[in-house]
Short mmCIF file of C-alpha atoms and ligand atoms in Angstrom, two decimals:
data_model
loop_
_atom_site.label_atom_id
_atom_site.label_comp_id
_atom_site.label_asym_id
_atom_site.label_seq_id
_atom_site.Cartn_x
_atom_site.Cartn_y
_atom_site.Cartn_z
CA UNK A 1 -23.42 92.95 46.12
CA UNK A 2 -20.58 94.65 47.98
CA UNK A 3 -18.48 94.56 44.82
CA UNK A 4 -21.25 95.99 42.62
CA UNK A 5 -21.82 98.79 45.13
CA UNK A 6 -18.07 99.55 45.33
CA UNK A 7 -17.85 99.68 41.53
CA UNK A 8 -20.90 101.98 41.30
CA UNK A 9 -19.53 104.33 43.98
CA UNK A 10 -16.13 104.57 42.28
CA UNK A 11 -17.62 105.25 38.86
CA UNK A 12 -20.03 107.83 40.33
CA UNK A 13 -17.10 109.61 41.96
CA UNK A 14 -15.24 109.61 38.61
CA UNK A 15 -12.42 107.47 40.02
CA UNK A 16 -10.60 104.73 38.14
CA UNK A 17 -10.85 101.35 39.82
CA UNK A 18 -7.13 100.65 39.35
CA UNK A 19 -6.06 104.00 40.86
CA UNK A 20 -8.35 103.47 43.79
CA UNK A 21 -6.99 100.00 44.39
CA UNK A 22 -3.48 101.44 44.34
CA UNK A 23 -4.29 104.11 46.90
CA UNK A 24 -5.96 101.69 49.26
CA UNK A 25 -4.12 98.41 49.17
CA UNK A 26 -6.49 96.03 47.45
CA UNK A 27 -7.47 92.50 48.27
CA UNK A 28 -8.22 89.59 45.95
CA UNK A 29 -11.89 90.32 46.63
CA UNK A 30 -11.76 93.94 45.39
CA UNK A 31 -9.44 92.98 42.49
CA UNK A 32 -12.24 90.74 41.17
CA UNK A 33 -13.53 93.92 39.50
CA UNK A 34 -10.55 94.16 37.19
CA UNK A 35 -10.79 92.80 33.67
CA UNK A 36 -7.05 92.53 33.12
CA UNK A 37 -4.06 91.89 35.33
CA UNK A 38 -3.35 95.14 37.21
CA UNK A 39 0.06 96.77 36.73
CA UNK A 40 -0.09 99.60 39.26
CA UNK A 41 -1.83 98.04 42.18
CA UNK A 42 -0.53 97.05 45.58
CA UNK A 43 -1.53 93.58 46.71
CA UNK A 44 -0.31 91.31 49.47
CA UNK A 45 1.40 88.23 48.07
CA UNK A 46 -1.50 85.99 49.10
CA UNK A 47 -3.99 88.30 47.34
CA UNK A 48 -1.78 88.50 44.26
CA UNK A 49 -1.67 84.69 44.05
CA UNK A 50 -5.38 84.33 44.66
CA UNK A 51 -6.24 87.01 42.11
CA UNK A 52 -3.91 85.53 39.49
CA UNK A 53 -5.49 82.09 39.93
CA UNK A 54 -9.14 82.98 40.42
CA UNK A 55 -10.01 86.40 38.99
CA UNK A 56 -13.22 85.64 37.06
CA UNK A 57 -12.00 87.52 33.95
CA UNK A 58 -8.37 86.45 33.54
CA UNK A 59 -7.55 84.08 36.43
CA UNK A 60 -5.56 81.02 35.45
CA UNK A 61 -8.06 78.53 36.85
CA UNK A 62 -11.14 80.49 35.81
CA UNK A 63 -10.05 80.95 32.21
CA UNK A 64 -6.80 79.38 31.09
CA UNK A 65 -6.24 76.03 32.73
CA UNK A 66 -5.54 73.10 30.44
CA UNK A 67 -4.92 69.53 31.55
CA UNK A 68 -2.88 67.22 29.34
CA UNK A 69 -4.57 64.01 28.24
CA UNK A 70 -3.08 61.39 25.91
CA UNK A 71 -5.34 60.66 22.90
CA UNK A 72 -5.51 57.06 24.04
CA UNK A 73 -4.25 55.39 27.24
CA UNK A 74 -0.58 54.44 27.33
CA UNK A 75 0.04 50.82 26.36
CA UNK A 76 2.21 50.11 29.36
CA UNK A 77 2.74 46.46 28.39
CA UNK A 78 4.54 47.63 25.23
CA UNK A 79 6.92 49.96 27.07
CA UNK A 80 10.19 48.29 27.98
CA UNK A 81 10.89 50.15 31.22
CA UNK A 82 10.27 53.41 33.09
CA UNK A 83 12.81 55.29 30.92
CA UNK A 84 10.85 54.31 27.80
CA UNK A 85 7.68 55.56 29.50
CA UNK A 86 9.27 58.89 30.42
CA UNK A 87 10.54 59.35 26.84
CA UNK A 88 7.09 58.69 25.40
CA UNK A 89 5.44 60.98 27.95
CA UNK A 90 7.97 63.76 27.15
CA UNK A 91 7.31 63.36 23.42
CA UNK A 92 3.51 63.64 23.80
CA UNK A 93 3.77 66.49 26.28
CA UNK A 94 6.06 68.49 23.95
CA UNK A 95 3.61 67.93 21.07
CA UNK A 96 0.71 69.21 23.18
CA UNK A 97 2.65 72.22 24.44
CA UNK A 98 3.57 73.20 20.89
CA UNK A 99 -0.10 73.49 20.03
CA UNK A 100 -0.93 75.54 23.10
CA UNK A 101 0.26 78.97 24.22
CA UNK A 102 -0.19 78.14 27.90
CA UNK A 103 1.56 75.69 30.18
CA UNK A 104 -0.26 72.37 30.45
CA UNK A 105 -0.67 70.32 33.62
CA UNK A 106 -0.03 66.62 33.51
CA UNK A 107 -1.57 64.59 36.30
CA UNK A 108 -1.57 60.94 37.40
CA UNK A 109 -5.35 60.73 36.74
CA UNK A 110 -4.61 61.33 33.05
CA UNK A 111 -1.28 59.65 32.59
CA UNK A 112 -2.21 56.41 34.35
CA UNK A 113 -5.79 56.29 33.07
CA UNK A 114 -7.83 54.19 33.44
CA UNK A 115 -5.89 52.37 36.18
CA UNK A 116 -5.45 55.31 38.56
CA UNK A 117 -9.19 56.09 38.69
CA UNK A 118 -10.08 52.40 38.85
CA UNK A 119 -7.76 51.88 41.84
CA UNK A 120 -9.40 54.81 43.62
CA UNK A 121 -12.85 53.48 42.68
CA UNK A 122 -11.87 50.12 44.18
CA UNK A 123 -10.67 51.78 47.39
CA UNK A 124 -13.90 53.79 47.71
CA UNK A 125 -16.02 50.70 47.14
CA UNK A 126 -14.12 48.61 49.71
CA UNK A 127 -14.33 51.37 52.29
CA UNK A 128 -18.02 51.92 51.63
CA UNK A 129 -18.82 48.21 51.97
CA UNK A 130 -16.91 47.85 55.22
CA UNK A 131 -18.29 51.05 56.76
CA UNK A 132 -20.20 50.13 59.91
CA UNK A 133 -22.58 53.11 59.62
CA UNK A 134 -24.28 51.27 56.75
CA UNK A 135 -25.12 54.32 54.63
CA UNK A 136 -27.57 53.63 51.84
CA UNK A 137 -26.08 56.02 49.26
CA UNK A 138 -22.47 56.15 48.16
CA UNK A 139 -21.79 59.90 48.01
CA UNK A 140 -18.62 61.21 46.39
CA UNK A 141 -17.41 64.79 45.99
CA UNK A 142 -14.56 65.65 43.64
CA UNK A 143 -13.07 69.13 43.73
CA UNK A 144 -11.42 70.31 40.52
CA UNK A 145 -12.16 67.42 38.19
CA UNK A 146 -10.01 68.62 35.26
CA UNK A 147 -10.98 66.74 32.10
CA UNK A 148 -13.37 64.48 34.06
CA UNK A 149 -11.13 61.46 33.53
CA UNK A 150 -10.96 60.41 37.19
CA UNK A 151 -14.75 60.74 37.53
CA UNK A 152 -15.30 58.52 34.49
CA UNK A 153 -12.76 55.88 35.54
CA UNK A 154 -14.04 55.73 39.15
CA UNK A 155 -17.67 55.39 38.04
CA UNK A 156 -16.93 52.89 35.24
CA UNK A 157 -15.19 50.75 37.85
CA UNK A 158 -17.98 50.93 40.44
CA UNK A 159 -20.58 50.18 37.75
CA UNK A 160 -18.71 47.05 36.63
CA UNK A 161 -17.66 45.83 40.07
CA UNK A 162 -20.91 46.38 41.97
CA UNK A 163 -23.94 47.40 39.88
CA UNK A 164 -26.18 47.43 42.95
CA UNK A 165 -24.06 50.03 44.80
CA UNK A 166 -23.57 51.93 41.53
CA UNK A 167 -27.34 52.47 41.38
CA UNK A 168 -27.08 54.16 44.79
CA UNK A 169 -24.05 56.29 43.88
CA UNK A 170 -24.05 60.09 43.67
CA UNK A 171 -20.97 61.85 42.26
CA UNK A 172 -20.67 65.61 42.74
CA UNK A 173 -18.03 67.75 41.07
CA UNK A 174 -17.21 71.22 42.41
CA UNK A 175 -15.36 73.01 39.61
CA UNK A 176 -14.30 76.60 39.05
CA UNK A 177 -13.34 76.49 35.37
CA UNK A 178 -16.20 76.83 32.87
CA UNK A 179 -13.97 75.52 30.07
CA UNK A 180 -13.25 72.35 32.05
CA UNK A 181 -16.93 71.96 32.99
CA UNK A 182 -17.69 71.68 29.26
CA UNK A 183 -15.13 68.89 28.90
CA UNK A 184 -16.39 67.13 32.04
CA UNK A 185 -19.99 67.32 30.80
CA UNK A 186 -19.00 65.54 27.59
CA UNK A 187 -17.67 62.59 29.63
CA UNK A 188 -20.61 62.06 31.97
CA UNK A 189 -22.54 59.75 29.62
CA UNK A 190 -25.15 57.99 31.76
CA UNK A 191 -23.24 58.32 35.02
CA UNK A 192 -25.00 59.90 38.03
CA UNK A 193 -22.97 63.11 38.10
CA UNK A 194 -23.88 66.60 39.22
CA UNK A 195 -21.51 69.45 38.37
CA UNK A 196 -21.51 72.43 40.69
CA UNK A 197 -20.00 75.43 38.95
CA UNK A 198 -18.31 77.13 41.88
CA UNK A 199 -15.02 77.62 43.66
CA UNK A 200 -14.64 75.25 46.60
CA UNK A 201 -13.62 78.32 48.60
CA UNK A 202 -17.16 79.65 48.20
CA UNK A 203 -18.91 76.32 48.71
CA UNK A 204 -21.14 76.66 51.75
CA UNK A 205 -23.34 73.59 51.66
CA UNK A 206 -22.87 71.34 54.68
CA UNK A 207 -22.98 67.69 53.68
CA UNK A 208 -24.43 65.72 56.56
CA UNK A 209 -24.22 62.31 54.89
CA UNK A 210 -21.01 60.26 55.10
CA UNK A 211 -19.10 60.99 51.89
CA UNK A 212 -15.79 60.61 50.09
CA UNK A 213 -13.96 63.81 49.21
CA UNK A 214 -11.44 63.73 46.36
CA UNK A 215 -9.09 66.53 45.35
CA UNK A 216 -6.38 65.39 42.93
CA UNK A 217 -3.67 67.89 42.09
CA UNK A 218 -5.76 70.75 43.41
CA UNK A 219 -3.98 73.45 45.32
CA UNK A 220 -6.20 76.21 46.56
CA UNK A 221 -5.09 79.43 48.17
CA UNK A 222 -7.18 80.77 50.98
CA UNK A 223 -7.72 84.47 51.55
C1 SAM B 301 -4.28 70.59 37.97
S1 SAM B 301 -5.98 70.43 37.62
C2 SAM B 301 -6.23 68.74 38.19
C3 SAM B 301 -7.39 68.11 37.48
C4 SAM B 301 -7.75 66.68 37.91
N1 SAM B 301 -8.08 66.61 39.34
C5 SAM B 301 -6.64 65.71 37.59
O1 SAM B 301 -6.05 65.16 38.54
O2 SAM B 301 -6.38 65.52 36.39
C6 SAM B 301 -6.74 71.41 38.93
C7 SAM B 301 -8.27 71.39 38.86
O3 SAM B 301 -8.81 72.08 39.99
C8 SAM B 301 -9.71 73.09 39.56
N2 SAM B 301 -9.69 74.12 40.61
C9 SAM B 301 -8.65 74.90 40.99
N3 SAM B 301 -8.99 75.68 42.03
C10 SAM B 301 -10.29 75.38 42.31
C11 SAM B 301 -11.23 75.89 43.27
N4 SAM B 301 -10.90 76.84 44.13
N5 SAM B 301 -12.47 75.36 43.29
C12 SAM B 301 -12.83 74.39 42.41
N6 SAM B 301 -12.00 73.90 41.46
C13 SAM B 301 -10.74 74.39 41.41
C14 SAM B 301 -9.16 73.47 38.19
O4 SAM B 301 -10.07 74.17 37.37
C15 SAM B 301 -8.84 72.06 37.65
O5 SAM B 301 -10.01 71.38 37.26
#
């Protein structure tokens, strides 16, 4: 509401938003109004970083993020050693980058799928079963779930290893990128997943139940 009012006041006074931001040093919050990266605006470094990552119109995480995923899991047993693995990874990564005009992340959740997510699923399950508080539901939050690979591998594992706990599992994703939410949604299948389309920096709900909180390769700046 503050932003809408600011925008209305500036337009009513016949002032350009960019010029106004330049005169009064802007913050990431006021720069949310801009529809393209400002060229003549003064911003503190922290605001510049935040705005570049999260501006709803052009921010890297809001609009452009892309996470590398091999078409099928690596067949580790066929790779002679770690050098052979690195060569294969480099080859696939270069192929993907050629097809894309933006830099692509590669993350352990993707590269070591399904084993990475399964190992984390196993850890969560063991911790949950040995927890003396005896919670009925297994509640998991994942911030920034990328392509949804970790979510799928964790839940596939829990479903196979302990169907009874799986039935009491709730998996929540807090994700800022609408493009990645589409990819995550396509991987949910029958799993008990809820996707919250929001930045974790604006997430205000207080979770009172014991829960697991995952954030893999997620770096957030705080204003
Ligand atoms: C480098 S990707 C990692 C994806 C996944 N965790 C993995 O390991 O493959 C970063 C993820 O965090 C999300 N993200 C970044 N900042 C966020 C924020 N403030 N709130 C919620 N999600 C955020 C991105 O959209 C993306 O899904």
